[in-house]
CSV table of C-alpha atoms and ligand atoms in Angstrom, one decimal:
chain,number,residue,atom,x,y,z
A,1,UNK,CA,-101.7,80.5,-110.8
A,2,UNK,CA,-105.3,81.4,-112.1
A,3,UNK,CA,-107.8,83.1,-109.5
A,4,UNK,CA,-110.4,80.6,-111.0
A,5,UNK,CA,-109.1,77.5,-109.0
A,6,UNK,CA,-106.7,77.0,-106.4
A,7,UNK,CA,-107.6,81.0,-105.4
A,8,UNK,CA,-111.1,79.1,-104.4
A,9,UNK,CA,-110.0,76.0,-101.7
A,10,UNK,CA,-113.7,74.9,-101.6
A,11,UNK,CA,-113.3,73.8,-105.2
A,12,UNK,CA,-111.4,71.4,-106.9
A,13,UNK,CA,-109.1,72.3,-109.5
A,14,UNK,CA,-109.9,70.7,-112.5
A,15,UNK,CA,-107.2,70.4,-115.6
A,16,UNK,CA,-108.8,69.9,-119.5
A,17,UNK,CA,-106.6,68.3,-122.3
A,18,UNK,CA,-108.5,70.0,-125.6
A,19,UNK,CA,-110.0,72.2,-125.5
A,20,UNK,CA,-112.8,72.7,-128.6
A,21,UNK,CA,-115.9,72.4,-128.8
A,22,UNK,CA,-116.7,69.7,-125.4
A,23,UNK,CA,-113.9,71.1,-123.3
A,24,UNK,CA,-114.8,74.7,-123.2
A,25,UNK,CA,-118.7,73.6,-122.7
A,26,UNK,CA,-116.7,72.1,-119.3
A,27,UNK,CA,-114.8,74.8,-118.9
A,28,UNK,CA,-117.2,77.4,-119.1
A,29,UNK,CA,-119.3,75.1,-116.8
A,30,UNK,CA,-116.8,75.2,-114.5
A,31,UNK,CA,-116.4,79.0,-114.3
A,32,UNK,CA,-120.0,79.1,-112.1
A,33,UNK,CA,-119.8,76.0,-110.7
A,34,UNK,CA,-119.8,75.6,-106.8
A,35,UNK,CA,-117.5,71.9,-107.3
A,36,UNK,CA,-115.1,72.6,-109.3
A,37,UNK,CA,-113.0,75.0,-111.1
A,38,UNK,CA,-110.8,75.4,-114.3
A,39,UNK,CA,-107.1,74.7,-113.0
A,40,UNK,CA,-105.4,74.6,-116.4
A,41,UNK,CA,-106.2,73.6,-120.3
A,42,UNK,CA,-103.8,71.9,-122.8
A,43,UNK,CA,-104.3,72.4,-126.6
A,44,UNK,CA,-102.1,73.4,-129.5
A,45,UNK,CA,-104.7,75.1,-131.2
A,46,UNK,CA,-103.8,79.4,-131.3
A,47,UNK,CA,-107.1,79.4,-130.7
A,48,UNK,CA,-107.2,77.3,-127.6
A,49,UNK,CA,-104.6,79.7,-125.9
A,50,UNK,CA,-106.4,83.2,-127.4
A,51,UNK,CA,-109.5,81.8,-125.4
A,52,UNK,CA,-107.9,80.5,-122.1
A,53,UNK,CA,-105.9,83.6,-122.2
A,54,UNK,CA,-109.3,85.4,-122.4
A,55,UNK,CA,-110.3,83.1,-119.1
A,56,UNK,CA,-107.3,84.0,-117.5
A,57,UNK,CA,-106.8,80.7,-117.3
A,58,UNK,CA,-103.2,78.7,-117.6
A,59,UNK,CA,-102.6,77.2,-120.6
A,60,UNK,CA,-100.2,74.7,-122.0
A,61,UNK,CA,-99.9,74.0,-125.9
A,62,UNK,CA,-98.2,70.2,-124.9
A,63,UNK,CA,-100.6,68.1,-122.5
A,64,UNK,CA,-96.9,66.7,-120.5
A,65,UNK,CA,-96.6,70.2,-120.0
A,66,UNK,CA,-99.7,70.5,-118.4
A,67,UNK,CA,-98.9,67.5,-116.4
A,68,UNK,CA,-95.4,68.3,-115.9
A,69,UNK,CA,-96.9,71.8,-114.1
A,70,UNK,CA,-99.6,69.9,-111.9
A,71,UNK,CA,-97.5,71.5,-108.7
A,72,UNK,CA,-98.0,75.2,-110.2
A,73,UNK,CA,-101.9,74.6,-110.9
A,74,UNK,CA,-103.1,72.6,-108.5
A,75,UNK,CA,-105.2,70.1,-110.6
A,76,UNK,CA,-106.4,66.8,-108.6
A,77,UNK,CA,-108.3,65.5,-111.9
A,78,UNK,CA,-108.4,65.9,-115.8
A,79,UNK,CA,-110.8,66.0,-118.1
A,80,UNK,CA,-109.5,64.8,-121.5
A,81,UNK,CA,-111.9,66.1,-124.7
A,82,UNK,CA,-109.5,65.4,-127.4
A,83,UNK,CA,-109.9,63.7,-130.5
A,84,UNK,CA,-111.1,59.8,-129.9
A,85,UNK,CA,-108.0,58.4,-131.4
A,86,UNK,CA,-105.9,60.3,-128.7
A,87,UNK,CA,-107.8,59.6,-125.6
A,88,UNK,CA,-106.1,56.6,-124.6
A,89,UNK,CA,-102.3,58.2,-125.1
A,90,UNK,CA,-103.5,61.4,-123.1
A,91,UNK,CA,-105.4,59.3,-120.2
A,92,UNK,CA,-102.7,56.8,-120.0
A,93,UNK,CA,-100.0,60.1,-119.5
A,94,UNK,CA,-102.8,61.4,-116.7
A,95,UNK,CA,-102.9,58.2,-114.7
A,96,UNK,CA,-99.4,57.8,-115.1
A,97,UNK,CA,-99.3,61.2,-113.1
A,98,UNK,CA,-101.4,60.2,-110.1
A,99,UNK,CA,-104.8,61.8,-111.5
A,100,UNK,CA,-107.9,60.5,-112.2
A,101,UNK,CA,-109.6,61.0,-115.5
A,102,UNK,CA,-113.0,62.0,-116.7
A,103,UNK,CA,-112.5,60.8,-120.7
A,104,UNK,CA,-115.2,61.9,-123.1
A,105,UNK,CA,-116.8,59.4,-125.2
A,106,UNK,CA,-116.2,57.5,-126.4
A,107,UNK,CA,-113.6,56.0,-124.1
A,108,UNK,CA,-111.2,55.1,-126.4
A,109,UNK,CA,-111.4,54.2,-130.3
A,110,UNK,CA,-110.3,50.7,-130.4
A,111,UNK,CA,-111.8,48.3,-127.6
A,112,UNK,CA,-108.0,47.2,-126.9
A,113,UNK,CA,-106.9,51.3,-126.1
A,114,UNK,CA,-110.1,50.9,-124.2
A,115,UNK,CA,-109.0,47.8,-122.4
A,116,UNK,CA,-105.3,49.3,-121.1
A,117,UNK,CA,-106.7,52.5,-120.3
A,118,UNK,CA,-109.5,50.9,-117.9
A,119,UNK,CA,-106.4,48.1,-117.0
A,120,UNK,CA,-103.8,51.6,-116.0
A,121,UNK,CA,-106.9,53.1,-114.1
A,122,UNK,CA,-107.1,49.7,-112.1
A,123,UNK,CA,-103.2,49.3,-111.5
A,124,UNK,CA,-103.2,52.6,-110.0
A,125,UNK,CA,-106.5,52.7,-108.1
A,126,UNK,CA,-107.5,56.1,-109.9
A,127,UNK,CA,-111.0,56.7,-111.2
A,128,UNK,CA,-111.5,56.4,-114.6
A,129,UNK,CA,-115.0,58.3,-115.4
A,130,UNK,CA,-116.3,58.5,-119.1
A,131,UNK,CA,-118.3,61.3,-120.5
A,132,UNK,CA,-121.8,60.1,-121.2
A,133,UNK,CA,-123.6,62.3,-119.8
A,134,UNK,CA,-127.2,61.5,-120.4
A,135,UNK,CA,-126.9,59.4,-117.0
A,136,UNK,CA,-126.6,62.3,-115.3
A,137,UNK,CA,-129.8,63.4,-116.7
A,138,UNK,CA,-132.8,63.6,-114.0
A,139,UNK,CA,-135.1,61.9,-116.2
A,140,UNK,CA,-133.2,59.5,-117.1
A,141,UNK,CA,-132.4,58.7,-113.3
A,142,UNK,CA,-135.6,58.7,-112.7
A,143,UNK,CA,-136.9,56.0,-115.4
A,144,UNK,CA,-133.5,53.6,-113.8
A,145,UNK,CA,-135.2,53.7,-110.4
A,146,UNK,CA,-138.6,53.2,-112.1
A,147,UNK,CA,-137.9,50.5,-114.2
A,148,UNK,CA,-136.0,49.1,-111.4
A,149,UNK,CA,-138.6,49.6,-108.8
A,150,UNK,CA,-141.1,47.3,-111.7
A,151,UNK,CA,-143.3,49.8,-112.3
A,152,UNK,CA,-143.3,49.0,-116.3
A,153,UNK,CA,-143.1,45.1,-114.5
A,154,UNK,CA,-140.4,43.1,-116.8
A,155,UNK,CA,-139.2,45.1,-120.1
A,156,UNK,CA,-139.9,43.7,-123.1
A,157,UNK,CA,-139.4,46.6,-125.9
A,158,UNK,CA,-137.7,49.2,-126.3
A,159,UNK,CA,-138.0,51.6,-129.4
A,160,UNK,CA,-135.5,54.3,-129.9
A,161,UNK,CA,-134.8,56.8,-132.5
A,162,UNK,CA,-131.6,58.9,-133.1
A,163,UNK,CA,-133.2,60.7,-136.1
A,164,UNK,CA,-132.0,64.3,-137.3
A,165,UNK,CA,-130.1,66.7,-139.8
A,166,UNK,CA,-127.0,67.3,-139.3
A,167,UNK,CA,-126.3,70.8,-141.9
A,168,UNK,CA,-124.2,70.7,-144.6
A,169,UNK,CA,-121.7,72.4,-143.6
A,170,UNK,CA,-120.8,69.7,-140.8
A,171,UNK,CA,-119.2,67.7,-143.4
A,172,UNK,CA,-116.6,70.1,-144.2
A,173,UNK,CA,-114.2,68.1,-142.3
A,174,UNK,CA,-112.8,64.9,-143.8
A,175,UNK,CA,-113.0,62.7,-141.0
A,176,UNK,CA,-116.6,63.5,-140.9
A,177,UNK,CA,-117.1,61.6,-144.3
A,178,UNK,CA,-115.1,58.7,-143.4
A,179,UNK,CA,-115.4,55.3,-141.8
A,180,UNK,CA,-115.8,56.3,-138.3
A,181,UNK,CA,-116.8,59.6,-138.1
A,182,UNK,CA,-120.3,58.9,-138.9
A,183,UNK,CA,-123.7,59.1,-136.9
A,184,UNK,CA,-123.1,55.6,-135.1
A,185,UNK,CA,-119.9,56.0,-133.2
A,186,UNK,CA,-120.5,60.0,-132.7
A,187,UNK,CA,-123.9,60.0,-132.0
A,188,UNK,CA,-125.7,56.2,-131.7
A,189,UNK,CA,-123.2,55.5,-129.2
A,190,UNK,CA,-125.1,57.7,-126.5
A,191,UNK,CA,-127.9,56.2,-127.4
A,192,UNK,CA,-126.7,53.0,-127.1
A,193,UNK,CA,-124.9,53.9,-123.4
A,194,UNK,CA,-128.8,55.3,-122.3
A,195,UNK,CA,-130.1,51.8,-123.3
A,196,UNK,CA,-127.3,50.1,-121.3
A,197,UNK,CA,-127.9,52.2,-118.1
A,198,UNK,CA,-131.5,51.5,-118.2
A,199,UNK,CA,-131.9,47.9,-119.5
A,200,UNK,CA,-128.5,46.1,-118.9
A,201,UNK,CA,-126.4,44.2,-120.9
A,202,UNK,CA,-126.5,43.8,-124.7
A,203,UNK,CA,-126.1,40.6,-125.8
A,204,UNK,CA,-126.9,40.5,-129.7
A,205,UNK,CA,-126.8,43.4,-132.4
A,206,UNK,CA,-128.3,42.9,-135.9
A,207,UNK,CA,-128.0,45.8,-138.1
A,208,UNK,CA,-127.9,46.9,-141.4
A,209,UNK,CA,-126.1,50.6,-142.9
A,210,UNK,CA,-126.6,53.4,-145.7
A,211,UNK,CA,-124.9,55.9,-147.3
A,212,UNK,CA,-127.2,56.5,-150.2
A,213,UNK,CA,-128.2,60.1,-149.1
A,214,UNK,CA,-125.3,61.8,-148.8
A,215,UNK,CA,-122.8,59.3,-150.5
A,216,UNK,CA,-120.3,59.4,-148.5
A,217,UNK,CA,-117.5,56.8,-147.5
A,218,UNK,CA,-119.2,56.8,-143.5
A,219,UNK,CA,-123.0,55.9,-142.9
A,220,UNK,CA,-125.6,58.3,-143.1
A,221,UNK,CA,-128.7,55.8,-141.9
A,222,UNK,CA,-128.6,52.4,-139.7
A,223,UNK,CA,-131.6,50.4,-138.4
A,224,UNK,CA,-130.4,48.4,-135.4
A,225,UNK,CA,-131.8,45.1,-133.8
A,226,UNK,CA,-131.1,44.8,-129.9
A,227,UNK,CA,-131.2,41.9,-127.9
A,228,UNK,CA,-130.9,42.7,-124.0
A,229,UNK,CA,-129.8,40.0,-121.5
A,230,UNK,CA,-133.0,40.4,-119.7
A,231,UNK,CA,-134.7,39.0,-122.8
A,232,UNK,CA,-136.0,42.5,-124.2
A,233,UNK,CA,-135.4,43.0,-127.2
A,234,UNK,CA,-135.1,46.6,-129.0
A,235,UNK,CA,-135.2,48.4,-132.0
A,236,UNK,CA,-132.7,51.9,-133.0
A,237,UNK,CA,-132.9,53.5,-135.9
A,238,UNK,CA,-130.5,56.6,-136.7
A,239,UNK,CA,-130.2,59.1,-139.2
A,240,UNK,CA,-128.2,62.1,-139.6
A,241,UNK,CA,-129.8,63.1,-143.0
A,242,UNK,CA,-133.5,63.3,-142.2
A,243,UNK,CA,-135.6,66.2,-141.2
A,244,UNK,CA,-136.8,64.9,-137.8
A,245,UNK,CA,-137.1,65.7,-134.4
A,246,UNK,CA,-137.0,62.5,-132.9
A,247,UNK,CA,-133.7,62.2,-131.2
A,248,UNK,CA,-132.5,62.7,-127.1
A,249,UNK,CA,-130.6,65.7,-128.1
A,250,UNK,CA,-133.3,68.1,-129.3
A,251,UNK,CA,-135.9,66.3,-127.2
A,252,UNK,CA,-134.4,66.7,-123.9
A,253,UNK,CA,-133.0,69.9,-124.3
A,254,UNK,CA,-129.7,69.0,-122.5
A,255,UNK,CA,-127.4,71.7,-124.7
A,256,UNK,CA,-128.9,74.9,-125.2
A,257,UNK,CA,-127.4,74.7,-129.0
A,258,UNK,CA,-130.2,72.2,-129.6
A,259,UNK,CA,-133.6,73.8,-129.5
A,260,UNK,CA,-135.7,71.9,-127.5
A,261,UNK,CA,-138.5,69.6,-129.1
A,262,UNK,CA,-141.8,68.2,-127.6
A,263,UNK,CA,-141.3,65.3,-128.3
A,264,UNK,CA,-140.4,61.0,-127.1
A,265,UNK,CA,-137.4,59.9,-128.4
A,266,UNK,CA,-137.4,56.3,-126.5
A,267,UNK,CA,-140.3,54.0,-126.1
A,268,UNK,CA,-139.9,50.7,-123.4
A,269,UNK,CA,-143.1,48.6,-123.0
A,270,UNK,CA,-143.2,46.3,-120.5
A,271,UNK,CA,-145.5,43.5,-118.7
A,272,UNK,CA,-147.1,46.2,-116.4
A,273,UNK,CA,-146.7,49.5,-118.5
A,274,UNK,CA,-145.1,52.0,-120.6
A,275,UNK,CA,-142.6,54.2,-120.2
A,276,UNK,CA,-141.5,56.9,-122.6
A,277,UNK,CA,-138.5,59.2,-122.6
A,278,UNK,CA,-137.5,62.1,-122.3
A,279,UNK,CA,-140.8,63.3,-121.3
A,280,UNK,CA,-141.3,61.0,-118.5
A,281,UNK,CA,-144.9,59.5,-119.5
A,282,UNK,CA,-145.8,56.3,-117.8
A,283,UNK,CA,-149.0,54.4,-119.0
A,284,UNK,CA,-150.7,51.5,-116.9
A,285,UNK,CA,-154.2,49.8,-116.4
A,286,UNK,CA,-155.6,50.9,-112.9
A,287,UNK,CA,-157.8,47.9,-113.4
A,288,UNK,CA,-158.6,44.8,-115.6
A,289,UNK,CA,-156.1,44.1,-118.6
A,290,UNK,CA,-156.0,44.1,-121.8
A,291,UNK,CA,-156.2,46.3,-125.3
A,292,UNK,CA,-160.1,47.2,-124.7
A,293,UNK,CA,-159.9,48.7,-121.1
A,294,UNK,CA,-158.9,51.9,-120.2
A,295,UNK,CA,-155.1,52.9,-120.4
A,296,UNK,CA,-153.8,55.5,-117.4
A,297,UNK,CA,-151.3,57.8,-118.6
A,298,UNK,CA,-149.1,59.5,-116.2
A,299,UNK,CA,-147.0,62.8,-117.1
A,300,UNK,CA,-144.2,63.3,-114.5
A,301,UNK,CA,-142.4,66.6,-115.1
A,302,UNK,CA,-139.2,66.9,-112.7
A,303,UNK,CA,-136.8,70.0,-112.1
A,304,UNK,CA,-134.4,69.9,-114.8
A,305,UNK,CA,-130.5,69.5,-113.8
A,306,UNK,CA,-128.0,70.4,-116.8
A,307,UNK,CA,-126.0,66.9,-116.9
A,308,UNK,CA,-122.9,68.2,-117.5
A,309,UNK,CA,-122.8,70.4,-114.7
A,310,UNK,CA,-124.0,67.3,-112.6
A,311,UNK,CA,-121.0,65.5,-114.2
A,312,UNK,CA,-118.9,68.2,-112.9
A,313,UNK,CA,-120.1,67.7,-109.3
A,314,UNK,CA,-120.1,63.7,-109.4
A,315,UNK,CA,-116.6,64.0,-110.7
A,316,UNK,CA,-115.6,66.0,-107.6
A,317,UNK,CA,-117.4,63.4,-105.7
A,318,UNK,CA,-115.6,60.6,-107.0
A,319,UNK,CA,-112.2,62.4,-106.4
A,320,UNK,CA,-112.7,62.5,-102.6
A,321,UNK,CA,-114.7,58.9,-102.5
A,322,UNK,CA,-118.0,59.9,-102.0
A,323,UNK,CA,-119.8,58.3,-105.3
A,324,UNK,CA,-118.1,55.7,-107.7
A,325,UNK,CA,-118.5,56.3,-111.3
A,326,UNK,CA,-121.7,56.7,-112.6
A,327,UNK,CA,-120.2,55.7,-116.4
A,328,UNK,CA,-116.8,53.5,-115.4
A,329,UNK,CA,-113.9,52.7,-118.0
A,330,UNK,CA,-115.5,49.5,-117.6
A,331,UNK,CA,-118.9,50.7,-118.8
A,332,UNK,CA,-117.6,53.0,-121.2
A,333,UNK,CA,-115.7,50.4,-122.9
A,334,UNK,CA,-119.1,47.6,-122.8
A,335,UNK,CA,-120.9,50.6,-124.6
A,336,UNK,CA,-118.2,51.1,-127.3
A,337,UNK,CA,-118.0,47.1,-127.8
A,338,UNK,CA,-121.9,47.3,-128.4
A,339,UNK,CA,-121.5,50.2,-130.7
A,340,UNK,CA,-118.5,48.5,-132.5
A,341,UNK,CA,-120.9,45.8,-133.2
A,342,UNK,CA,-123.4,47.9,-135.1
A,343,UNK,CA,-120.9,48.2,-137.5
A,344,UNK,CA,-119.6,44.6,-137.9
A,345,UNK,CA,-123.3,43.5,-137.9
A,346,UNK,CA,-123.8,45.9,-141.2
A,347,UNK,CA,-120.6,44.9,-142.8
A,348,UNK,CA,-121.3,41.2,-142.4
A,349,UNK,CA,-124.9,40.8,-142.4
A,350,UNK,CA,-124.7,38.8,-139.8
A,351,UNK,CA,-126.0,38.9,-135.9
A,352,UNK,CA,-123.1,39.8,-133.4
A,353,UNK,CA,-122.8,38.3,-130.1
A,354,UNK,CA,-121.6,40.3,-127.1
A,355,UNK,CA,-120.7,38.6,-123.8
A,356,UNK,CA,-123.2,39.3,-120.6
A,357,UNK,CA,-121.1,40.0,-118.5
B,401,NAD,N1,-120.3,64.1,-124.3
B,401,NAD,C1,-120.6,65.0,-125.3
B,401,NAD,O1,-121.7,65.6,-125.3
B,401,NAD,C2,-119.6,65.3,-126.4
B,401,NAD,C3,-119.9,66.2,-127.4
B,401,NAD,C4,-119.0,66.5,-128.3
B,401,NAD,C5,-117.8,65.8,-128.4
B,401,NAD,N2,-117.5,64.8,-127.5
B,401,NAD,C6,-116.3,64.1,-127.6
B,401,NAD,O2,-115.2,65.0,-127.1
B,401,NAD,C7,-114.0,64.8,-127.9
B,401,NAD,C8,-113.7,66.1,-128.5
B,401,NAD,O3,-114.7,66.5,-129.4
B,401,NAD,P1,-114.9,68.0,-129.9
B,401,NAD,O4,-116.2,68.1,-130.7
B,401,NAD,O5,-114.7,69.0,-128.8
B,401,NAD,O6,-113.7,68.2,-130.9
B,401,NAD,P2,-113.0,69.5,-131.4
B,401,NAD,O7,-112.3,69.1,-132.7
B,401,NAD,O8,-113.9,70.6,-131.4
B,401,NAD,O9,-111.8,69.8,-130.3
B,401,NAD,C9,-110.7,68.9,-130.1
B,401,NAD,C10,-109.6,69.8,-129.5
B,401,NAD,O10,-108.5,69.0,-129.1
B,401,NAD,C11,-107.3,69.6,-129.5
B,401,NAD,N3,-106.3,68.6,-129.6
B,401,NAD,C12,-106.1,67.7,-130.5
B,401,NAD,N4,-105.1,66.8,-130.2
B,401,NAD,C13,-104.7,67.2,-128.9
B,401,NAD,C14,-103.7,66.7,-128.0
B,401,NAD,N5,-103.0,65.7,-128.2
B,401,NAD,N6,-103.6,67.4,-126.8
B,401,NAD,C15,-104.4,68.4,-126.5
B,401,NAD,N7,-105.3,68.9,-127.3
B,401,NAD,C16,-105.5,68.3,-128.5
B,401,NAD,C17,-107.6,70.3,-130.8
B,401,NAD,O11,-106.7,71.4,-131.1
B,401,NAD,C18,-109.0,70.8,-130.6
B,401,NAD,O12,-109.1,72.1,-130.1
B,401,NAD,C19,-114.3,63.7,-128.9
B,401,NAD,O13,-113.9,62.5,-128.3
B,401,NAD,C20,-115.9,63.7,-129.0
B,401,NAD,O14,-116.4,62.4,-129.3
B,401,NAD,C21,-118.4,64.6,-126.5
């Protein structure tokens, strides 16, 4: 029994299944955090148990181990951070064993793994959370209730960019070259989730794909078409082999890996205004309409909130039935449907259509 967890009632012992680079970030989150506390980690890796062992914190090389031992460490939820194509298996084993489930992104890596992980979350009545953690994000809570409130009146468009260089060395590992491992479903798809949260539904994806950088089997470039089932319609474009600042990780700042850039990464225009993100400027007429009168701009600077900490207190939250999931199963799997899409849309050159609702 560790002194981080069940040694502190106040806060709830939390178990991670892999534990590189996301599920130490939560670990090591959890050490200072007033919620919730490292109960256990589960990873093969030699490495994995050097650094748990360096926690003083329980570790398990099999994740049914981990499970198995859920008397002995006291966990009442999981966070599971392993590779995509084992999230489903490892949720379904957590579920199975009575605990709810914070799964990173994306949820699963084929909508149907998706679909019977949300379905075993349902059957049992356990939360299913997954890990885009942008919504947890001030700012980006901030533009929701705005946009909500009308104060950009009806959206109309949205311009995003997920533009950056990812170094060389990145590419070391295999799966990184292939089909799948590229900037879409790593990367696009939070982009794609913060579009969801703010706007709604996507209902159409046109897009088109590259690889003529860095050669590769996977994509290095895509330029997406969006349209939203509010009628806005959007534009994405994503790189991982530009130099560029333009993209929510270095422009929010939300890692401290990423050094923070002074710049917008997301641009939404609507009947009454502007709003642009992550820096939170709003831009209205005060009076009469139109491109030749003068344009108010707003600058809103909140108190920033690390959004995986956040996550770490939500999930605690939804635990004890306080909050319901900020990012569902449910929405975690509509996100990865859209991002799917980006890909079929490039392969086929044709428009994709995704259900409303
Ligand atoms: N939300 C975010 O900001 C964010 C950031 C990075 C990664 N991710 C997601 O988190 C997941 C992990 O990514 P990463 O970058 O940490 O990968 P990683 O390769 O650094 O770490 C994965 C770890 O899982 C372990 N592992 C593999 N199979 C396992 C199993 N069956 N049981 C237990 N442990 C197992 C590996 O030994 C490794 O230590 C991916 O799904 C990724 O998409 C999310």
């Amino acid at each position: 029994m560790n002194s981080n967890s069940v040694g502190h009632p106040s806060r709830l012992p939390v178990a991670v299944i892999g534990a590189g680079g996301i599920g130490r970030m939560h670990v090591e989150r959890m050490l200072t955090h007033p919620d919730v506390a490292p109960a256990a980690v589960a990873d093969p890796s030699e490495a994995a148990r050097a650094w748990a062992a360096s926690l003083g914190i329980a570790w398990f090389a099999d994740p049914a181990a981990l499970l198995d031992a859920t008397a002995r460490h006291g966990a009442r939820a999981v966070i599971v951070a392993t590779p995509n194509a084992t999230h489903a298996e490892v949720g379904l084993a957590c579920l199975a064993r009575g605990l709810p489930v914070l799964v990173e992104k994306p949820v699963a890596d084929t909508l149907a793994s998706a679909q019977a992980l949300c379905d075993a979350a349902a059957a049992a009545g356990l939360p299913l959370l997954v890990g885009h953690q942008r919504r947890h994000n001030p700012v980006l809570q901030r533009a929701k209730a705005l946009i909500e409130a009308g104060a950009i009146g009806r959206p109309v468009s949205i311009t995003a960019m997920a533009t950056w260089l990812k170094p060389d060395a990145y590419f070391d590992l295999a799966w990184r070259r292939q089909a799948g491992g590229g900037p879409v479903l790593i990367n696009l798809i939070h982009d794609i989730d913060l579009l969801r949260f703010l706007l709604g539904e996507i209902v159409g994806v046109q897009a088109i794909a590259s690889n003529a950088v860095r050669g590769f089997e996977v994509e290095d470039t895509a330029a997406l078409l969006l349209r939203f089932a509010n009628g806005a319609l959007g534009t994405v474009s994503v790189t991982d082999c530009a130099v560029a600042p333009w993209n929510w990780d270095l422009a929010a700042g939300e890692a401290a890996h990423y050094p923070q850039q002074d710049v917008d990464a997301c641009f939404i225009a609507g009947t009454e205004g502007a709003l642009t993100l992550p820096r939170l400027q709003r831009w209205h007429y005060r009076g009469a309409r139109g491109w030749h009168e003068e344009l108010t701009r707003e600058h809103t600077i909140l108190h920033r909130r690390d959004p995986y900490v956040e996550q770490l207190r939500h999930l605690r939250a939804v635990v004890e039935g306080r909050e319901t999931p900020l990012c569902s199963g449910r929405d975690g799997l509509r996100t990865l449907r859209a991002t799917l899409a980006v890909h079929e849309a490039a392969r086929s050159g044709r428009p994709v259509t995704l259900p409303a609702a």
